[in-house]
XYZ file of C-alpha atoms in Angstrom:
637
model
C -37.509 77.301 5.367
C -34.008 77.362 6.820
C -31.435 77.821 4.438
C -29.712 74.414 4.644
C -32.887 72.705 3.413
C -32.936 71.934 -0.488
C -36.489 73.510 -1.992
C -36.862 70.052 -3.507
C -37.895 67.041 -1.464
C -37.728 63.854 -2.800
C -39.400 60.623 -1.841
C -37.231 58.389 0.381
C -37.900 55.049 2.109
C -36.597 55.474 5.489
C -35.622 52.124 7.454
C -35.184 52.768 11.292
C -34.547 49.978 13.551
C -32.917 49.107 16.995
C -35.168 51.402 19.313
C -37.239 50.222 22.357
C -40.924 51.224 22.336
C -42.400 53.609 24.661
C -46.023 53.285 26.154
C -46.771 55.499 29.189
C -48.622 58.895 29.516
C -48.732 61.764 31.862
C -52.482 62.918 31.556
C -53.079 66.477 30.365
C -54.129 68.293 33.598
C -51.892 66.134 36.231
C -49.753 68.952 37.616
C -46.117 67.789 37.941
C -44.642 68.421 41.681
C -42.247 70.906 40.365
C -45.222 73.315 39.313
C -47.450 73.104 42.182
C -47.716 76.320 44.474
C -47.629 79.912 42.903
C -47.845 81.177 39.428
C -44.641 81.425 37.667
C -43.800 84.954 36.308
C -43.360 83.131 32.944
C -43.969 79.927 31.055
C -41.913 79.417 27.848
C -43.654 77.047 25.523
C -41.084 75.781 22.933
C -42.458 73.871 20.013
C -39.838 71.969 18.129
C -40.709 70.145 15.024
C -37.212 69.124 14.342
C -37.682 67.857 10.368
C -34.687 67.412 8.553
C -33.093 70.231 10.338
C -32.521 67.926 13.213
C -32.155 64.547 11.268
C -29.686 65.786 8.945
C -27.615 68.758 10.923
C -28.645 68.436 14.624
C -29.858 71.994 14.568
C -32.730 71.608 17.164
C -30.203 69.848 19.262
C -28.008 72.890 18.909
C -30.592 75.287 19.918
C -31.735 73.095 23.122
C -28.469 73.270 24.334
C -28.264 76.964 24.159
C -31.404 76.971 26.044
C -30.023 74.165 28.845
C -26.845 76.423 29.244
C -28.570 79.835 29.976
C -29.432 80.540 33.459
C -33.028 81.108 34.159
C -33.596 78.357 36.709
C -32.441 79.387 40.056
C -35.984 79.580 41.427
C -39.305 78.954 39.607
C -39.874 82.463 38.063
C -39.333 81.244 34.434
C -40.473 77.908 33.473
C -39.746 76.338 29.825
C -41.928 73.543 28.658
C -40.499 71.987 25.269
C -42.298 69.733 22.738
C -40.230 67.597 20.583
C -41.388 65.786 17.365
C -41.364 65.739 13.772
C -38.137 64.084 12.863
C -36.991 60.444 11.993
C -33.508 61.295 14.578
C -32.699 63.210 17.326
C -29.006 63.814 18.376
C -29.372 65.198 22.083
C -26.775 63.083 24.381
C -28.022 61.282 27.046
C -26.515 63.112 29.797
C -29.118 65.873 28.962
C -32.161 63.852 29.622
C -33.660 62.759 32.989
C -36.754 60.429 33.796
C -37.381 60.665 37.414
C -40.922 59.093 37.154
C -40.299 56.153 34.929
C -42.094 57.242 32.159
C -39.956 55.416 29.677
C -37.040 57.215 27.893
C -36.275 55.568 24.408
C -33.283 53.955 24.638
C -30.883 52.765 21.652
C -30.443 49.086 21.539
C -27.453 49.742 19.712
C -25.528 51.969 22.079
C -27.713 51.709 25.400
C -27.898 55.440 25.467
C -31.123 57.392 26.541
C -32.468 59.497 23.553
C -35.267 61.513 22.417
C -38.098 59.536 20.517
C -38.599 59.638 17.060
C -41.776 57.386 17.270
C -43.574 59.405 19.526
C -43.896 63.539 20.200
C -42.363 64.101 23.941
C -42.867 66.749 26.316
C -39.924 67.988 28.660
C -39.179 70.648 31.046
C -35.885 72.578 30.125
C -33.819 73.431 33.237
C -30.988 76.037 32.816
C -27.321 75.844 34.059
C -28.386 77.446 37.107
C -30.941 75.095 38.252
C -30.209 74.100 41.917
C -30.809 70.338 41.523
C -30.437 69.151 37.966
C -28.636 71.865 35.838
C -28.734 71.776 32.066
C -31.319 69.021 31.704
C -34.313 68.062 29.980
C -36.897 66.206 32.608
C -39.436 63.955 30.657
C -43.189 64.857 31.134
C -44.788 62.699 28.668
C -43.410 59.870 26.469
C -45.714 58.746 24.063
C -48.062 61.813 22.400
C -49.957 64.566 23.632
C -53.518 64.257 22.132
C -54.843 60.717 22.994
C -56.752 59.882 26.018
C -54.866 59.406 29.266
C -52.898 56.122 29.087
C -53.155 56.063 25.289
C -49.939 56.027 23.003
C -50.194 58.301 19.861
C -47.574 57.487 17.369
C -45.887 60.491 15.619
C -47.498 59.613 12.262
C -50.930 60.193 13.825
C -49.996 63.321 15.689
C -48.357 65.193 13.266
C -46.584 68.698 14.605
C -47.885 70.453 11.546
C -51.766 69.708 13.043
C -53.043 72.499 14.751
C -54.641 70.540 17.067
C -51.287 69.201 18.096
C -50.074 72.858 18.952
C -53.315 73.508 20.736
C -52.716 70.458 23.106
C -49.378 71.483 23.845
C -50.276 74.988 24.714
C -53.202 73.780 26.892
C -50.708 71.345 28.476
C -48.471 74.191 29.593
C -51.376 76.406 30.704
C -52.765 73.658 32.942
C -49.432 72.315 34.254
C -47.246 75.393 34.386
C -49.723 78.347 35.180
C -48.018 81.663 34.710
C -48.704 85.394 34.470
C -47.193 85.570 31.150
C -46.905 82.773 28.515
C -44.683 82.832 25.542
C -44.905 80.519 22.726
C -41.763 79.529 20.321
C -42.448 77.813 17.057
C -39.371 76.108 15.907
C -39.112 74.524 12.165
C -39.252 75.608 8.913
C -41.323 78.873 7.696
C -42.768 80.032 4.352
C -44.627 83.168 5.240
C -48.657 83.747 4.514
C -48.374 81.023 1.368
C -45.927 78.428 2.998
C -46.950 78.433 6.563
C -45.098 76.742 8.975
C -43.445 73.334 9.700
C -42.444 70.171 7.942
C -42.964 66.957 10.025
C -41.112 64.137 8.350
C -43.704 61.749 9.237
C -45.848 63.501 6.605
C -43.831 65.792 4.313
C -46.647 67.345 2.257
C -48.757 68.603 5.149
C -47.914 71.795 6.623
C -49.752 74.477 8.962
C -51.438 76.922 6.775
C -51.709 80.456 7.499
C -55.186 79.925 8.670
C -54.311 76.594 10.756
C -51.840 79.170 12.464
C -54.668 81.502 13.325
C -56.744 78.584 14.462
C -54.135 77.092 16.779
C -53.070 80.460 18.355
C -56.546 81.680 18.790
C -58.250 78.555 20.384
C -56.189 77.535 23.295
C -56.578 78.487 27.030
C -54.039 81.184 26.936
C -56.294 83.364 24.549
C -59.320 81.608 25.665
C -59.103 80.846 29.469
C -62.602 79.697 29.982
C -63.081 78.029 26.671
C -66.436 80.039 25.832
C -65.082 80.962 22.444
C -64.514 84.609 23.372
C -60.981 85.702 23.690
C -59.964 86.779 26.932
C -56.116 86.876 26.911
C -53.079 87.095 24.480
C -49.746 85.509 24.473
C -46.872 87.672 25.840
C -44.956 87.304 22.680
C -45.035 84.554 19.932
C -41.542 83.946 18.055
C -41.489 82.124 14.733
C -37.785 80.621 14.698
C -38.307 79.777 11.194
C -37.893 81.552 7.738
C -40.049 84.293 6.226
C -42.515 84.890 8.796
C -42.371 88.752 9.606
C -44.821 89.630 7.062
C -47.590 92.426 7.280
C -50.176 89.653 6.635
C -49.116 87.523 9.438
C -48.926 90.346 12.078
C -52.139 91.752 11.126
C -53.785 88.294 11.816
C -51.769 87.488 14.923
C -52.226 90.922 16.654
C -55.485 89.769 18.588
C -53.554 86.851 20.177
C -50.106 88.301 20.878
C -48.665 91.481 22.225
C -45.343 91.104 20.821
C -44.054 89.283 17.550
C -40.803 88.255 16.847
C -39.968 86.658 13.374
C -37.479 86.937 10.391
C -38.602 88.614 6.905
C -35.820 86.553 5.496
C -34.594 82.942 5.417
C -32.923 82.090 8.784
C -29.601 80.570 8.566
C -29.278 76.974 9.861
C -28.468 77.814 13.227
C -31.670 79.770 13.627
C -31.970 82.188 16.721
C -29.540 82.550 19.654
C -31.396 81.382 22.925
C -28.813 81.749 25.700
C -28.354 85.584 26.004
C -32.185 86.611 26.109
C -32.880 83.585 28.601
C -29.900 84.934 30.837
C -31.876 88.232 31.005
C -34.971 86.755 32.122
C -32.887 84.625 34.792
C -31.778 88.205 36.230
C -35.384 90.221 35.641
C -38.260 87.526 34.817
C -40.437 91.102 34.471
C -38.070 92.491 31.883
C -40.158 94.608 29.484
C -40.815 92.506 26.490
C -40.017 94.825 23.936
C -36.547 95.557 25.569
C -36.382 91.455 25.653
C -37.203 91.510 22.101
C -34.167 93.592 21.309
C -31.674 91.233 23.136
C -33.307 88.438 20.765
C -32.381 90.665 17.525
C -28.794 92.013 18.866
C -27.901 88.403 19.834
C -29.057 87.122 16.679
C -26.793 89.497 14.802
C -24.107 89.202 16.850
C -24.067 85.401 16.509
C -23.736 85.799 12.736
C -21.482 88.828 12.698
C -18.662 87.609 15.510
C -19.926 83.972 16.706
C -20.106 80.508 15.479
C -22.377 81.540 12.673
C -20.036 84.234 11.444
C -20.164 84.492 7.419
C -23.892 83.652 7.224
C -26.530 86.426 6.857
C -29.809 87.168 8.251
C -32.618 89.201 9.878
C -34.669 89.300 12.439
C -37.354 91.709 14.148
C -39.320 92.480 17.347
C -42.631 94.231 16.881
C -44.895 95.734 19.328
C -48.282 94.507 17.686
C -50.528 96.577 20.171
C -48.799 99.911 18.978
C -48.641 98.759 15.570
C -52.320 98.192 15.144
C -53.244 101.386 17.423
C -55.816 103.845 15.758
C -53.358 106.528 17.040
C -50.403 104.996 14.949
C -52.413 105.210 11.693
C -50.570 101.928 10.271
C -53.401 100.086 9.398
C -54.978 103.135 7.849
C -51.902 104.178 5.881
C -51.549 100.611 4.399
C -55.649 100.946 3.564
C -54.833 104.193 1.691
C -51.733 102.710 -0.005
C -53.900 99.779 -1.476
C -56.457 102.391 -2.555
C -53.964 104.157 -4.558
C -52.274 101.029 -5.808
C -56.030 99.833 -7.081
C -56.554 103.437 -8.573
C -53.540 103.320 -10.399
C -54.628 99.978 -12.347
C -58.475 100.777 -12.603
C -58.609 104.519 -13.329
C -57.668 106.372 -16.787
C -56.113 109.795 -16.595
C -57.118 112.506 -19.021
C -55.202 111.058 -21.700
C -57.027 107.675 -21.523
C -53.802 105.878 -19.924
C -53.583 103.484 -16.850
C -50.462 104.097 -14.648
C -49.001 101.383 -12.788
C -45.427 101.647 -13.844
C -44.077 103.206 -10.360
C -45.437 100.106 -8.536
C -43.461 97.628 -10.941
C -40.248 99.805 -10.777
C -40.475 100.217 -7.066
C -40.607 96.320 -6.533
C -37.636 95.790 -8.809
C -35.496 98.080 -6.639
C -36.647 97.017 -3.530
C -35.368 94.034 -1.292
C -37.017 90.657 -2.425
C -36.822 88.194 0.380
C -36.455 84.231 -0.725
C -39.550 83.789 -3.071
C -38.934 87.109 -4.409
C -42.480 87.903 -4.214
C -41.898 89.026 -0.363
C -40.953 92.586 -0.650
C -39.333 94.705 1.937
C -42.031 97.122 3.208
C -40.020 100.137 3.959
C -37.965 99.752 0.788
C -41.207 99.688 -1.175
C -43.163 102.535 0.590
C -39.787 104.689 0.047
C -39.648 103.872 -3.787
C -43.321 103.962 -4.269
C -43.064 107.665 -2.943
C -40.616 109.000 -5.633
C -42.540 109.707 -8.830
C -39.372 109.309 -11.008
C -41.054 107.612 -13.721
C -44.493 109.604 -13.622
C -43.588 113.269 -12.281
C -46.574 115.466 -11.857
C -44.559 118.184 -13.418
C -40.927 118.816 -14.346
C -38.665 117.838 -11.617
C -41.173 117.369 -9.148
C -40.315 113.646 -7.883
C -43.781 113.278 -5.303
C -46.753 111.607 -6.290
C -49.920 110.186 -4.494
C -47.719 108.021 -2.348
C -45.585 110.455 -0.925
C -47.508 111.376 2.240
C -48.462 107.975 2.961
C -45.128 106.314 2.439
C -43.591 109.051 4.613
C -46.127 108.116 7.558
C -45.298 104.428 6.868
C -41.430 105.031 6.974
C -41.978 106.885 10.221
C -43.978 103.906 11.940
C -40.774 101.513 10.832
C -38.326 103.885 11.696
C -35.352 102.457 13.785
C -34.762 105.980 15.551
C -34.314 105.475 19.316
C -37.850 107.290 20.068
C -39.541 104.751 18.179
C -40.569 101.594 20.216
C -43.076 99.876 17.545
C -40.523 97.765 15.744
C -36.511 96.940 16.281
C -34.878 94.847 13.463
C -31.510 93.886 12.533
C -30.187 92.731 9.103
C -26.810 91.607 7.769
C -24.899 94.389 5.744
C -25.191 92.090 2.816
C -29.027 92.386 2.941
C -29.804 95.861 1.362
C -30.758 97.449 -1.921
C -28.401 98.651 -4.678
C -27.467 102.081 -5.211
C -30.399 104.312 -5.840
C -32.285 107.414 -4.992
C -34.888 106.613 -2.276
C -36.942 108.860 0.258
C -36.258 108.620 3.942
C -38.802 108.794 6.929
C -38.842 112.605 7.021
C -39.573 112.641 3.193
C -36.282 113.792 2.181
C -34.534 112.260 -1.131
C -31.433 110.418 -0.386
C -29.077 108.799 -2.529
C -27.331 105.400 -1.224
C -28.914 102.065 -0.266
C -31.321 101.061 1.738
C -31.184 98.326 4.613
C -33.974 96.103 5.803
C -37.035 97.496 7.336
C -37.861 94.293 9.344
C -41.209 93.550 7.745
C -42.248 92.379 4.153
C -45.421 92.577 2.368
C -46.333 90.226 -0.568
C -46.412 91.750 -3.826
C -45.095 90.676 -7.272
C -41.539 90.659 -8.412
C -39.724 90.931 -11.890
C -40.823 87.453 -12.649
C -44.556 86.799 -13.844
C -45.638 84.509 -11.548
C -49.619 83.708 -11.687
C -48.986 80.748 -9.504
C -47.881 82.892 -6.569
C -50.806 85.212 -7.058
C -53.202 82.273 -6.727
C -51.425 80.777 -3.619
C -51.597 84.302 -2.061
C -55.057 84.622 -2.708
C -56.039 81.239 -1.501
C -53.966 81.721 1.635
C -55.396 85.069 2.390
C -58.927 83.881 1.888
C -58.419 81.119 4.286
C -56.952 83.618 6.788
C -59.889 85.745 6.423
C -62.087 83.125 7.490
C -60.519 82.901 10.823
C -60.307 86.665 11.296
C -62.808 88.667 13.401
C -64.144 91.821 11.743
C -62.055 94.978 11.684
C -59.833 97.261 9.670
C -57.187 94.805 9.331
C -59.443 92.226 7.969
C -60.846 94.707 5.290
C -57.193 95.382 4.210
C -56.141 92.166 3.622
C -59.551 91.660 1.890
C -58.930 94.363 -0.415
C -55.052 93.967 -0.793
C -55.649 90.264 -1.838
C -57.570 91.450 -4.730
C -54.968 94.170 -5.820
C -52.162 91.533 -5.830
C -54.576 89.416 -8.163
C -54.935 92.641 -10.614
C -51.267 93.117 -10.885
C -50.561 89.490 -11.560
C -52.983 89.831 -14.350
C -51.228 92.899 -15.779
C -47.881 91.326 -15.681
C -49.308 88.265 -17.512
C -51.014 90.178 -20.194
C -47.605 92.277 -20.569
C -45.697 88.905 -20.907
C -48.050 87.613 -23.621
C -48.241 91.024 -25.579
C -44.606 91.302 -25.849
C -44.108 87.673 -27.030
C -46.962 88.188 -29.316
C -45.526 91.188 -30.938
C -41.713 90.007 -31.030
C -41.696 86.471 -31.263
C -45.435 85.608 -33.009
C -45.334 88.521 -35.501
C -48.537 90.134 -34.552
C -49.202 93.614 -35.388
C -49.849 95.987 -32.578
C -53.115 97.321 -33.949
C -54.128 93.336 -33.891
C -53.808 92.772 -30.159
C -56.699 93.045 -27.738
C -58.222 90.952 -25.130
C -59.724 88.577 -27.814
C -56.466 87.966 -29.479
C -54.503 87.467 -26.125
C -57.153 85.034 -24.906
C -56.546 82.989 -28.115
C -52.984 83.058 -27.575
C -53.143 81.579 -24.257
C -55.475 78.960 -25.228
C -52.794 77.684 -27.935
C -51.640 74.238 -27.248
C -48.341 73.430 -28.134
C -47.645 70.387 -30.423
C -45.973 68.318 -27.880
C -49.029 68.516 -25.415
C -51.903 65.925 -25.793
C -54.766 68.221 -25.126
C -56.051 71.706 -24.523
C -55.745 71.071 -20.446
C -52.015 71.858 -21.159
C -52.699 75.429 -22.842
C -51.350 78.271 -20.548
C -55.059 79.339 -20.005
C -56.068 76.220 -18.413
C -52.733 75.575 -16.572
C -52.435 79.110 -14.913
C -54.283 82.115 -16.121
C -57.778 80.754 -15.806
C -57.008 80.496 -12.151
C -55.754 83.937 -11.808
C -59.341 85.174 -13.318
C -61.159 82.912 -11.157
C -59.580 84.699 -8.297
C -61.623 87.914 -9.399
C -64.686 88.503 -7.261
C -66.829 88.400 -10.612
C -64.692 85.820 -12.550
C -64.170 86.895 -16.139
C -67.279 89.035 -16.510
C -67.959 91.913 -19.063
C -66.671 94.498 -16.749
C -63.055 92.394 -16.203
C -62.866 91.879 -19.832
C -63.330 95.569 -20.674
C -60.883 96.624 -17.751
C -58.158 94.292 -19.037
C -58.834 94.803 -22.937
C -57.897 98.539 -22.050
C -54.610 97.277 -20.218
C -54.040 95.054 -23.072
C -54.114 97.738 -25.851
C -52.045 99.986 -23.907
C -49.502 97.488 -23.435
C -49.239 96.892 -27.073
C -49.116 100.157 -28.050
C -46.567 100.815 -25.679
C -44.614 97.603 -26.507
C -40.910 97.594 -27.418
C -39.954 95.684 -30.441
C -36.501 94.991 -32.234
C -37.123 97.882 -34.598
C -37.150 100.123 -31.796
C -33.540 99.180 -30.532
C -30.464 100.159 -32.316
C -26.931 99.514 -31.357
C -23.903 101.798 -31.898
C -20.315 99.792 -31.850
C -17.334 102.212 -30.277
C -13.935 100.632 -31.126
C -11.133 101.489 -28.314
C -7.657 99.966 -28.127
C -8.486 97.495 -25.167
C -11.777 96.352 -27.195
C -15.261 97.305 -28.270
C -17.981 99.106 -26.334
C -21.631 99.146 -27.388
C -24.401 101.763 -26.685
C -27.757 100.465 -26.823
C -30.688 103.226 -28.090
C -34.271 102.963 -27.641
C -36.188 105.057 -30.277
C -39.396 106.288 -30.021
C -40.032 104.563 -26.957
C -41.691 105.570 -23.683
C -39.050 105.273 -20.955
C -41.247 104.633 -18.222
C -42.096 101.153 -19.382
C -38.531 99.778 -19.412
C -37.877 97.962 -16.272
C -34.327 97.448 -17.202
C -31.975 96.167 -20.131
C -30.055 92.615 -20.530
C -27.513 91.965 -23.066
C -26.583 88.837 -24.762
C -22.853 88.570 -26.195
C -22.375 86.024 -28.770
C -18.864 85.189 -29.588
C -16.733 82.529 -31.118
C -15.140 80.530 -28.122
C -11.381 81.029 -29.574
C -11.962 84.701 -29.708
C -13.884 84.885 -26.344
C -10.894 83.014 -24.676
C -8.409 85.432 -26.419
C -10.300 88.489 -25.315
C -10.199 87.029 -21.832
C -6.703 86.079 -21.958
C -5.681 89.719 -22.934
C -8.076 91.806 -20.785
């Protein structure tokens, strides 16, 4: 989602009056006069689901004006077709709107001004400031929905912008009516990554375009399958999500079959979204512009807008990725991630010579990496670099390498921002970076400092135990896998999905073990899978029945994601993890505090006695003081 939306959406009664109804349609396949003749160089398909971003903040209107102020329409080499919908109010002024074929522009009964409809999704052609006849205008092409039969009006509530069939219909309209050598698709609205999908149509808040829906829409259309025989024979030139959190490994791997280039942000986007004028100006001068170079303009103008432009003071990230190079066998990126997953899996399923499992580097690396929005979206470059440093598990004294080191360096080289690298180009605000730490660069050298964004994330698990996220992730990836063709990318996502579940189980058992020992008074020797299972099944006194137990509310769903469920093998594995966690658990008796008095006040030194330091994720402190004494301290120091 873009950052001006609250994460909680309450039910609202919305009363809208005073707008005249429109009933007219341009049948799909009828070619507008302006589109007759030779193919354009590019047709840009701009799909705008306005949502609250437009109703409350006029952000879609703001971006549309950037399009209309650009200079790309001196001839017909570049065409821009726009679909509007998904909101209860549009703010575009009437002077920007044209209806030359008398299709029926919506007119406000209060002001008499023409306006974009909220009752129907509508199609427009956007003309830039250099158009010789009607500069900086939106020309109405279809006034009352796109999915119905010719001459049939379909209201917005029956044609949600979050329905993949609506997006397919829009794409097909663009191909049939605005043929071009290249097609570019921009999806504008809220985004939530692999688990949150795309879009929020105000006509039904609770339906969004899932990961699987996105694949469905971009794979089944006349750009990708021109003869509708079910066999892909083309790709989009670029797909751009002007939405939050969409630059993930998972989405890249799934969409690489359907687009050459991918433009998206790994972070939440500011409300202003992307900046359109500059890259459209470039196309006006050079419609055959190399798309990766064009993507750099996307990124650079985005960063400039938030550094020195109207968006100054806000922060964000944006990336352009050459997906065909990213997934190419000679790049080795898919292979490297598959090998990385195999090591992660081995860390939680293979005991060393002393009978211990190792999974501490993984959890510590996540802690120190940039975590985007939901905190389970982990910057891949950060994660790879930090996994490669065996600080917590040195193979020998002062040897800061481990099983990840070589793999991680390969991944970092792929993600490198050096001039010679033309696979990914990313920008991130200075404020979006790690803390000060030791990390490994793409050449394998240890560095000391902060790490910036790499431009792409992968889903993992942050410091907070979150079984809900792991279950959501498992379901989202499972749905996407059903839509993906066979191949190495699908194999990776299938395996990695299961690895995320395993680490979530380890986090949940670790939390239970710690609470059982420290809050419930269990002896370490008493803790195994059976005792943890009983703990999970306890029902707090304020709940009416066992459906409210932690097991039934959360943990059971996590075990259900395991291929064999709660089998004997799974029990034996997790029992070994639990016993190790119990043995290594830190208790209150392991902690002592020394108080050191100074003239300016007291300092405290915390000691962990007989504790394996690798299990320590961090230290928190609570300070208790009587309010008057605390006020005196603040006033004095």
